[in-house]
mmCIF file of C-alpha atoms (C1' of nucleotides) in Angstrom:
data_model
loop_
_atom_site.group_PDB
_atom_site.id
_atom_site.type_symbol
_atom_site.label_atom_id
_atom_site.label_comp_id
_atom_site.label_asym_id
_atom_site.label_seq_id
_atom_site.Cartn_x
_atom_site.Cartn_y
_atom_site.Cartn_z
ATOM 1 C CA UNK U 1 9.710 -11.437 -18.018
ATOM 2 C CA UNK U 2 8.955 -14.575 -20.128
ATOM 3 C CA UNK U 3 9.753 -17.814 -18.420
ATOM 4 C CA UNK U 4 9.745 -21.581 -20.355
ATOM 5 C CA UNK U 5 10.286 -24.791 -19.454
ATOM 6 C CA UNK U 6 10.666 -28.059 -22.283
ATOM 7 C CA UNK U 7 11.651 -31.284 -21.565
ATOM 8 C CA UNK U 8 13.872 -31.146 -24.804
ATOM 9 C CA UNK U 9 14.318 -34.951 -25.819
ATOM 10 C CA UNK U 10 18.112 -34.156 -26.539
ATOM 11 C CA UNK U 11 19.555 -30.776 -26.844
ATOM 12 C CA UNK U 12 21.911 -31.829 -29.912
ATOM 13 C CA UNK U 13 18.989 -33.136 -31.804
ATOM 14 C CA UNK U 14 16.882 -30.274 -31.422
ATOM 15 C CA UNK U 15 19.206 -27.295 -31.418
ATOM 16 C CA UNK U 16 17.170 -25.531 -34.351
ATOM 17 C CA UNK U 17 13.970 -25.797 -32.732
ATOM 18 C CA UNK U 18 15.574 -24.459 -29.220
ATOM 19 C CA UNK U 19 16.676 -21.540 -30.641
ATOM 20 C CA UNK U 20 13.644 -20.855 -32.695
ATOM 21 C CA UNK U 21 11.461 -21.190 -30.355
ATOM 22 C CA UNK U 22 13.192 -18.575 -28.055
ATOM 23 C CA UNK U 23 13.485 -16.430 -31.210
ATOM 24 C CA UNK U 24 9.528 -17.003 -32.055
ATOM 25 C CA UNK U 25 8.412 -16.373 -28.207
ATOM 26 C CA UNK U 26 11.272 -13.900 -27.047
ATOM 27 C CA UNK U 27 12.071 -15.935 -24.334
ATOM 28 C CA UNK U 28 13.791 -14.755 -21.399
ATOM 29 C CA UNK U 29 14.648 -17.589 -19.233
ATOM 30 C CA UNK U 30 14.387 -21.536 -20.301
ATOM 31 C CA UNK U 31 14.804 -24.801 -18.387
ATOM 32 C CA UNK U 32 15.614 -27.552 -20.068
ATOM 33 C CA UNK U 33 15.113 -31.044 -19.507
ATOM 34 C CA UNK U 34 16.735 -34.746 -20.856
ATOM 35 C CA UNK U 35 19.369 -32.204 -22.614
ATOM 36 C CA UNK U 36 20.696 -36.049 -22.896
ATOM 37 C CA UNK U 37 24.442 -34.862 -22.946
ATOM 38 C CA UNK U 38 27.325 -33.156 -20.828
ATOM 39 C CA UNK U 39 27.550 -29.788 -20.792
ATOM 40 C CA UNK U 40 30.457 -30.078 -22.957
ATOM 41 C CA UNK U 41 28.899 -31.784 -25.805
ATOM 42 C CA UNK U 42 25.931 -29.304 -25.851
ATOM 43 C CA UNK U 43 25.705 -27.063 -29.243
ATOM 44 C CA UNK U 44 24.994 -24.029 -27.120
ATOM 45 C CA UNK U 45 26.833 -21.496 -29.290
ATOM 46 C CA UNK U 46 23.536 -20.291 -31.331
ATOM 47 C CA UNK U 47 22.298 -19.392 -27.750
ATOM 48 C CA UNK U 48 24.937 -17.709 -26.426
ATOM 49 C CA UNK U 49 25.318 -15.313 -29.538
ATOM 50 C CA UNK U 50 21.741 -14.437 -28.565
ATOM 51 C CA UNK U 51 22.650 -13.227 -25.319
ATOM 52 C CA UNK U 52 21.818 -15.915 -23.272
ATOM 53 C CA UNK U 53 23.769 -17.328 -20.621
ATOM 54 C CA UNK U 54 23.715 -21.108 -20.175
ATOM 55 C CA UNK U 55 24.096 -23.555 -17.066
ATOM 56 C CA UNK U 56 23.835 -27.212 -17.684
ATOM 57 C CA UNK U 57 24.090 -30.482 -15.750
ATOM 58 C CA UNK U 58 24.760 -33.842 -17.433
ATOM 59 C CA UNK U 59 26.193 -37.137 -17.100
ATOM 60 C CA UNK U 60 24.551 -39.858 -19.188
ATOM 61 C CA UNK U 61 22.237 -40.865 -21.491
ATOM 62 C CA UNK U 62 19.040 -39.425 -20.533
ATOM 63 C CA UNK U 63 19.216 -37.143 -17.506
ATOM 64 C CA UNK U 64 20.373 -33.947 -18.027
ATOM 65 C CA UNK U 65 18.603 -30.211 -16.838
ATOM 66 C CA UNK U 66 20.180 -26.496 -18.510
ATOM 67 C CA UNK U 67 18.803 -22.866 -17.935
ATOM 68 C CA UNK U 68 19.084 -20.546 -20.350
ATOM 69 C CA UNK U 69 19.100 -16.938 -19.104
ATOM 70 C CA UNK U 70 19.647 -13.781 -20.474
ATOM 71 C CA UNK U 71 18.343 -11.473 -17.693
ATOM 72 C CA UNK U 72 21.021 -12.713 -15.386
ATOM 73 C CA UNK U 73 22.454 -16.132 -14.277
ATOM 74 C CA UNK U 74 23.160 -16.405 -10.451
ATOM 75 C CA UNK U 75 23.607 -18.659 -7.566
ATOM 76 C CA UNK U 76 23.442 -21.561 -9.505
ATOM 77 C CA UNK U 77 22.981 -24.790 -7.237
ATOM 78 C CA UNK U 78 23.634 -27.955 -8.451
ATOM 79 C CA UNK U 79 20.898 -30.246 -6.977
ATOM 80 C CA UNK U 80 19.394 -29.763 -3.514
ATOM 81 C CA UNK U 81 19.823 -30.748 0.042
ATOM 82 C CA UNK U 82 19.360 -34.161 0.394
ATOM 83 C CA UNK U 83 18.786 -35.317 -2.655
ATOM 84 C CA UNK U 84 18.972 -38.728 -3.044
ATOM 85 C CA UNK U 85 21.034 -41.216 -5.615
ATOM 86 C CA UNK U 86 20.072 -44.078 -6.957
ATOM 87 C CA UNK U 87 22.999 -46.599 -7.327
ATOM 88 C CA UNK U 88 24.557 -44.454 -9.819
ATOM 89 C CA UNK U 89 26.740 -41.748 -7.436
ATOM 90 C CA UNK U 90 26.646 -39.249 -10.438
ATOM 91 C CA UNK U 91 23.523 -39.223 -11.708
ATOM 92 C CA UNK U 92 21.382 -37.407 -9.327
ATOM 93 C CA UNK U 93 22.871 -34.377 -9.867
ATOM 94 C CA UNK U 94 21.693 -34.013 -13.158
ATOM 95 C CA UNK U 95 18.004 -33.931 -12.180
ATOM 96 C CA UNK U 96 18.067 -30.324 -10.526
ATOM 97 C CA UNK U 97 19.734 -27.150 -11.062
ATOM 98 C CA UNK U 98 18.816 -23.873 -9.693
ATOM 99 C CA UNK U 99 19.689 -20.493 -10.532
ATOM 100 C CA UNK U 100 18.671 -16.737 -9.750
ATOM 101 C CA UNK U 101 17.198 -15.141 -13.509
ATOM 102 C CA UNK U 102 16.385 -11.903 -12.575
ATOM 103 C CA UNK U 103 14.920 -11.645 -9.699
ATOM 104 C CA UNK U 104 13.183 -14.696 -9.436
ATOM 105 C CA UNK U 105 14.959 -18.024 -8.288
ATOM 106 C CA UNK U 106 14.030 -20.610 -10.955
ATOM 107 C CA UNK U 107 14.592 -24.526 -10.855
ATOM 108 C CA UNK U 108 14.868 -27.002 -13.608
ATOM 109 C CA UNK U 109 13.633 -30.101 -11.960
ATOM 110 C CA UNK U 110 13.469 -33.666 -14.097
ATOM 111 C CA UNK U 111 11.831 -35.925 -11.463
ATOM 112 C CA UNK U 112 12.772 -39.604 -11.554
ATOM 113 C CA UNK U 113 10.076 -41.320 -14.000
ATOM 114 C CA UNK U 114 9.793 -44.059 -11.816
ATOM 115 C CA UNK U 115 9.452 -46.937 -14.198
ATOM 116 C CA UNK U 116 6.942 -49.487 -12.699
ATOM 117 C CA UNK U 117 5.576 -49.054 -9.462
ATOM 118 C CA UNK U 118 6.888 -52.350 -8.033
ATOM 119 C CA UNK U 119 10.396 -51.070 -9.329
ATOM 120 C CA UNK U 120 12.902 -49.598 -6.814
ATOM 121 C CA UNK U 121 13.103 -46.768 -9.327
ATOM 122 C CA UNK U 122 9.411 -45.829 -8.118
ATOM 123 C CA UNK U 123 10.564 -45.483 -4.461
ATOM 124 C CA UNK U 124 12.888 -43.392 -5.195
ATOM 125 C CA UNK U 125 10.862 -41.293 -7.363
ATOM 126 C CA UNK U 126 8.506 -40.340 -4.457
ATOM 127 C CA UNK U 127 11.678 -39.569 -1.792
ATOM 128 C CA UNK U 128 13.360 -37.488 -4.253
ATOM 129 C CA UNK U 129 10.228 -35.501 -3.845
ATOM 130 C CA UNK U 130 9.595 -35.588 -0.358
ATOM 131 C CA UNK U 131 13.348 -34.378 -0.532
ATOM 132 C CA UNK U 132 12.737 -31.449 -2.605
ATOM 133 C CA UNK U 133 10.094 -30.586 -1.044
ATOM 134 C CA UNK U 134 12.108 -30.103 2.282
ATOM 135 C CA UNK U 135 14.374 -27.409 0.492
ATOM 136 C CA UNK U 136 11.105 -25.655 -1.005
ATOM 137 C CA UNK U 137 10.113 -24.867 1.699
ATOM 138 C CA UNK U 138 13.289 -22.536 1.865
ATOM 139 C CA UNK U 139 12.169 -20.457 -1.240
ATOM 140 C CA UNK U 140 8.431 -20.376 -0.935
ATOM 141 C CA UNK U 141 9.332 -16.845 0.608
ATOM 142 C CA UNK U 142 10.879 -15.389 -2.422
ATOM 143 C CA UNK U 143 9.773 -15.336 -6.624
ATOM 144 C CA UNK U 144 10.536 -18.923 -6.739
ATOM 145 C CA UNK U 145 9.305 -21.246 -9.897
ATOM 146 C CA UNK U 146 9.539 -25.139 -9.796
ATOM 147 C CA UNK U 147 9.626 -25.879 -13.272
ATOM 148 C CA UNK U 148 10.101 -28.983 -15.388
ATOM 149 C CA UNK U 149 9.166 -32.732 -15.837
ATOM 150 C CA UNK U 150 7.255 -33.656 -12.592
ATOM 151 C CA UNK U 151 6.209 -37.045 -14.299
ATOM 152 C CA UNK U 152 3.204 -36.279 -12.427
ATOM 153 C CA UNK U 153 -0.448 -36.308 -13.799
ATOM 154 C CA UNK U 154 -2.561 -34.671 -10.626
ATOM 155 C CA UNK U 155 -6.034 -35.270 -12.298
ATOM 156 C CA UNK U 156 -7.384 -37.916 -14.167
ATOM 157 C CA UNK U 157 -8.554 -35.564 -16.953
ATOM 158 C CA UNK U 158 -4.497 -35.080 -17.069
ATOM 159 C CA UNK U 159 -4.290 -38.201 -18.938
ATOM 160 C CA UNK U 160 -6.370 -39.302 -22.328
ATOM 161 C CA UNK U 161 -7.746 -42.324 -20.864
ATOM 162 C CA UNK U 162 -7.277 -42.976 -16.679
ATOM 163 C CA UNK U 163 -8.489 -46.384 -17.536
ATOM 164 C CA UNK U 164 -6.111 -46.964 -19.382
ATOM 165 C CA UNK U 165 -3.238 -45.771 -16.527
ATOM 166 C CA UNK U 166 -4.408 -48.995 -13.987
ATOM 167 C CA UNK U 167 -1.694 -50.372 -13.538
ATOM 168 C CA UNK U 168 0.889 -47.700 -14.079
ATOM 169 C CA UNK U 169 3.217 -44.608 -12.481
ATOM 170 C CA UNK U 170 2.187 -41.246 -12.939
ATOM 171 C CA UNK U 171 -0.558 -41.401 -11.363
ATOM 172 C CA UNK U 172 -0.657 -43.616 -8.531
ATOM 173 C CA UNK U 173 -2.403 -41.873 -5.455
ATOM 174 C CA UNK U 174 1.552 -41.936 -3.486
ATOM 175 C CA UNK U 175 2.653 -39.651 -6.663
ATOM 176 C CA UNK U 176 -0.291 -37.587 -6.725
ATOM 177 C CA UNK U 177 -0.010 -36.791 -2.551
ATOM 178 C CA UNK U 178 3.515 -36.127 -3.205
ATOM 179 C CA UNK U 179 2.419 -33.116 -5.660
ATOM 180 C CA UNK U 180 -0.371 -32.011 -3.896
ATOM 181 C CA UNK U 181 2.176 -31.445 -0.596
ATOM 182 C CA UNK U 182 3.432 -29.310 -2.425
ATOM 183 C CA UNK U 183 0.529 -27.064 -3.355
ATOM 184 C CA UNK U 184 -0.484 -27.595 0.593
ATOM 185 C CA UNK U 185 2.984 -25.548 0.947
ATOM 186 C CA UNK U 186 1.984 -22.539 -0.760
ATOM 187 C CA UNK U 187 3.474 -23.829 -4.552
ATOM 188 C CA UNK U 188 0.683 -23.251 -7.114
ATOM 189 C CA UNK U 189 0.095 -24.342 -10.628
ATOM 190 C CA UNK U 190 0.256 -21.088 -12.505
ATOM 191 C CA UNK U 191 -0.400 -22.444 -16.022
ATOM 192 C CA UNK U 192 -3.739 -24.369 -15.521
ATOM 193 C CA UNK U 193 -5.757 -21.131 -14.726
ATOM 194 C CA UNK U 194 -5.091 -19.689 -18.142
ATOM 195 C CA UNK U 195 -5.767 -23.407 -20.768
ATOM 196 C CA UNK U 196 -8.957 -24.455 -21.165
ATOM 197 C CA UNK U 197 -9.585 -27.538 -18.890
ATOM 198 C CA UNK U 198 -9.973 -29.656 -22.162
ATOM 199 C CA UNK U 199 -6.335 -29.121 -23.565
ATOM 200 C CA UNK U 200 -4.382 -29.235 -20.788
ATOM 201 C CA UNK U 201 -1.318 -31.670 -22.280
ATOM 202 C CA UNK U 202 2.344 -31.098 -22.498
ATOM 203 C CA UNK U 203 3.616 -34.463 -23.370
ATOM 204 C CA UNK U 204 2.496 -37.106 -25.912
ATOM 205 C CA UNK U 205 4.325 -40.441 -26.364
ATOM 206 C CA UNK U 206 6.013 -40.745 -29.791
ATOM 207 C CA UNK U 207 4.139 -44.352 -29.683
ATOM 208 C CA UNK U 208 1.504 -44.722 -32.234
ATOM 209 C CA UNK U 209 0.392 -41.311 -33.365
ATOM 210 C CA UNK U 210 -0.540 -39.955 -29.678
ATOM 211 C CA UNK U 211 -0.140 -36.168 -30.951
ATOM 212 C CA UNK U 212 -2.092 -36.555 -33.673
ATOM 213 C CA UNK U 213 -4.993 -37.823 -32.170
ATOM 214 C CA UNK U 214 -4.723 -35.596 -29.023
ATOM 215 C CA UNK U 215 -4.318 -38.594 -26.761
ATOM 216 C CA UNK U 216 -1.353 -37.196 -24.065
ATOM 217 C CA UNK U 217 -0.518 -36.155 -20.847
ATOM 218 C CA UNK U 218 -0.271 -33.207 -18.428
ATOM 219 C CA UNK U 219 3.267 -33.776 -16.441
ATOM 220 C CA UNK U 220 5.228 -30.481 -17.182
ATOM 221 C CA UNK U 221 4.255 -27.819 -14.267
ATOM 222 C CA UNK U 222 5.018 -23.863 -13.471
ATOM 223 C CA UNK U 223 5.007 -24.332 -9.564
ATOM 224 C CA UNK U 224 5.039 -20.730 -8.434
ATOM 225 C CA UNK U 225 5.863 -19.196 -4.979
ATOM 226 C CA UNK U 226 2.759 -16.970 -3.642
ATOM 227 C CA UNK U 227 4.187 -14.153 -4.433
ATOM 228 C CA UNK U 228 5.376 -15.206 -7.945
ATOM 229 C CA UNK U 229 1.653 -16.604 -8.757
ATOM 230 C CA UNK U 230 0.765 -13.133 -7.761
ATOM 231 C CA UNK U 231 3.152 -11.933 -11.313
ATOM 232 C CA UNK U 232 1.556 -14.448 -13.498
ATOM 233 C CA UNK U 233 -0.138 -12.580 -16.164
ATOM 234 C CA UNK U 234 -0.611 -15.011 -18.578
ATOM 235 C CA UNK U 235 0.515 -18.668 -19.666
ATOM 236 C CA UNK U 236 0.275 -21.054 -22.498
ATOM 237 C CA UNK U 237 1.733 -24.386 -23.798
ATOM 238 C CA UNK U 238 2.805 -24.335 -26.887
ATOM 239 C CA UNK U 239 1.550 -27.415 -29.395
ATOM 240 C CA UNK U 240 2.803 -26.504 -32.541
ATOM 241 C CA UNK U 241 6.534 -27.612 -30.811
ATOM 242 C CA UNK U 242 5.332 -31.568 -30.834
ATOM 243 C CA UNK U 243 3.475 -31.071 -33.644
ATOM 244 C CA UNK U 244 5.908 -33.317 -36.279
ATOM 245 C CA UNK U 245 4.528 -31.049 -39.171
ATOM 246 C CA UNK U 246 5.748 -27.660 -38.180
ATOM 247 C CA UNK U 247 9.091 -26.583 -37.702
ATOM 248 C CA UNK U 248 12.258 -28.651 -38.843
ATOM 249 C CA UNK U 249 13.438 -32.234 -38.164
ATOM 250 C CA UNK U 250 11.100 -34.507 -34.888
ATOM 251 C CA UNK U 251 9.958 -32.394 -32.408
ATOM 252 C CA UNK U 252 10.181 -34.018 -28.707
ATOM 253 C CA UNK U 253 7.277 -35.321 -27.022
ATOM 254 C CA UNK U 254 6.893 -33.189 -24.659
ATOM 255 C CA UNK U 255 5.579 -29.614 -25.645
ATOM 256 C CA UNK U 256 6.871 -26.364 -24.044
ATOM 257 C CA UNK U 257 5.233 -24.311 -21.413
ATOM 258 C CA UNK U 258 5.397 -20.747 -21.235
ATOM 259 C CA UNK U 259 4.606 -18.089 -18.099
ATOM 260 C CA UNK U 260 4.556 -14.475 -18.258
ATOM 261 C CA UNK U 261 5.482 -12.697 -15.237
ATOM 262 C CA UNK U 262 4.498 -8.733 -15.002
ATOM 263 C "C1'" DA L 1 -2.011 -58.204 -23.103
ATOM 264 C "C1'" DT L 2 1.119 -56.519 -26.467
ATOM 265 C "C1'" DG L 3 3.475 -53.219 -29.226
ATOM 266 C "C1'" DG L 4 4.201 -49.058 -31.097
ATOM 267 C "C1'" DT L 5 8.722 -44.630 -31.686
ATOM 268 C "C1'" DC L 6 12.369 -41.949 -30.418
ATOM 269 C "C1'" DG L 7 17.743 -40.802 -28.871
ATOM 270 C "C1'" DC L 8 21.967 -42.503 -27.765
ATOM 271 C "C1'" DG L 9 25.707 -44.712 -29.606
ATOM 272 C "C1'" DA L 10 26.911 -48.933 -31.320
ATOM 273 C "C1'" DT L 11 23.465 -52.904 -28.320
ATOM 274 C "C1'" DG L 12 19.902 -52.840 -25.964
ATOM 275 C "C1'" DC L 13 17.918 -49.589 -22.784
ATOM 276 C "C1'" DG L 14 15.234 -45.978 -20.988
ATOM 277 C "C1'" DA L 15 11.636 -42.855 -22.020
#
DNA sequence: ATGGTCGCGATGCGA
C-alpha cells in the first residue's frame, strides 16, 4: 500500500498535478492539505473516475485537509477530541480529518502555523498539539499514520540556515518538545530513515527562488504507529512536484511525501 | 531589517 501526504496550496489550482501525481506514483491513499476550498467547490471528479474515494473538510480561505482513498474510506472523524478553536467557531475543524484506508487509520493533520511567537496564534499552535496528542495516544495501538503539515522543523539541519530562524516559529524549543512528545509516545518518523540526511526538505517558500537554490524546510512528517513503522519499506519525497519546471502550471511549495507500507 | 511570491477573491491577508 502506497501512502502520500502534500500540503496542496489549493486543490482547484492544482487539480492536474493531483491527479498526475497519483497516476505517476500509483498512489493508494493521499492527504491533502490547504485544499483552500469547501468540499463543494473541490474539482474532485478526475479523482473519483480513478477510483478513489474522497473526504474533505473546508471552510475558508486557507485551511482545508481531504483524503483520497481508493482501498477503502471508513470511520471518518472530523477533528479530534478536544481540539481547540481559535475565535473562529468553524475553522478548527478543517485542520484534522481521520479516516480508516485499508487497514491502517490515517490522519490528515494541518497544524496551526502559528504566525509569530508573541502572537496568540502561536499559543494555540502548541495546545492544538498537546490536544492531539491526547487522542494519539488512542491509536498508537493500531496501523496509525499522522500525516501532514506539522509546521514543525525538529532539527536545525531541517532548515537552510537556523541562523537565520532567530527570531521565528517553527522552531522554537516549545514547538520542537511538542513533536518530540510525540515520538516519546511511540510515533516515529518513518521517512527520515530512507533520505539522505542532506536533502531532507518538503517545503520551500515561493519567496525569492528558495527551490532553486535548495534553501527550504523539513515540516511535512509520516508519524507512524510501532507497528506501522514496522510496514515501512521504503519512503521518498518527491522534488520534481515544487520544481516550477516540470509538470504543468506553479507547483505548491510544499513537495509531496510518499511511504510504502508492505 | 526588509522584501520577496503565491492563492483567494476582489482588498488585503495569510502562508
Amino acid at each position: 500500500m502506497r501512502l502520500a501526504t502534500w500540503n496542496v496550496n489549493s486543490l482547484r489550482s492544482r487539480v492536474d498535478r493531483v491527479e498526475a501525481f497519483v497516476d505517476r506514483h500509483e498512489i493508494d491513499v493521499l492527504a491533502l492539505q490547504e485544499t483552500k476550498g469547501r468540499p463543494d467547490q473541490l474539482p474532485l471528479m478526475g479523482l473519483e473516475a480513478r477510483g478513489y474515494e474522497v473526504a474533505a473538510l473546508g471552510v475558508n480561505q486557507w485551511n482545508g485537509v481531504a483524503i483520497c482513498s481508493r482501498v477503502g474510506l471508513d470511520d471518518v472523524q472530523e477533528g479530534f477530541t478536544g481540539m481547540p478553536g481559535f475565535g473562529d467557531p468553524v475553522a478548527p475543524e478543517s485542520r484534522a480529518l481521520g479516516a480508516v484506508c485499508g487497514g491502517v487509520r490515517v490522519w490528515s493533520l494541518y497544524v496551526p502555523n502559528g504566525r509569530k511567537v508573541d502572537d496568540p496564534h502561536y499559543v494555540y499552535k502548541l495546545e492544538w498539539l498537546a490536544r492531539l496528542r491526547q487522542s494519539a495516544g488512542s491509536w498508537l495501538g493500531e496501523d496509525a499514520a499522522l500525516v501532514g503539515d506539522w509546521n514543525i522543523a525538529p532539527l536545525d539541519t531541517d532548515v537552510f540556515d537556523i541562523k537565520a530562524f532567530a527570531k521565528d516559529t517553527h522552531v522554537t524549543p516549545p514547538e520542537r518538545a511538542a513533536f518530540n512528545a510525540f515520538v516519546e509516545d511511540g510515533w516515529s518518523d518513518v521517512v527520515r530513515p530512507h533520505q539522505p540526511a542532506h536533502d531532507t526538505y518538503t517545503y520551500w517558500d515561493y519567496y525569492r527562488q528558495r527551490f532553486e537554490r535548495n534553501r527550504g524546510m523539513r515540516i511535512d512528517f509520516v508519524l507512524g504507529s510501532p507497528s506501522l513503522a514496522r510496514r515501512v519499506s521504503g519512503a521518498f519525497v518527491d522534488k520534481d512536484e515544487r520544481d516550477p519546471a516540470q509538470g504543468t502550471g506553479s507547483p505548491s511549495d510544499h513537495a509531496p511525501v510518499v511511504v510504502d507500507l508492505a
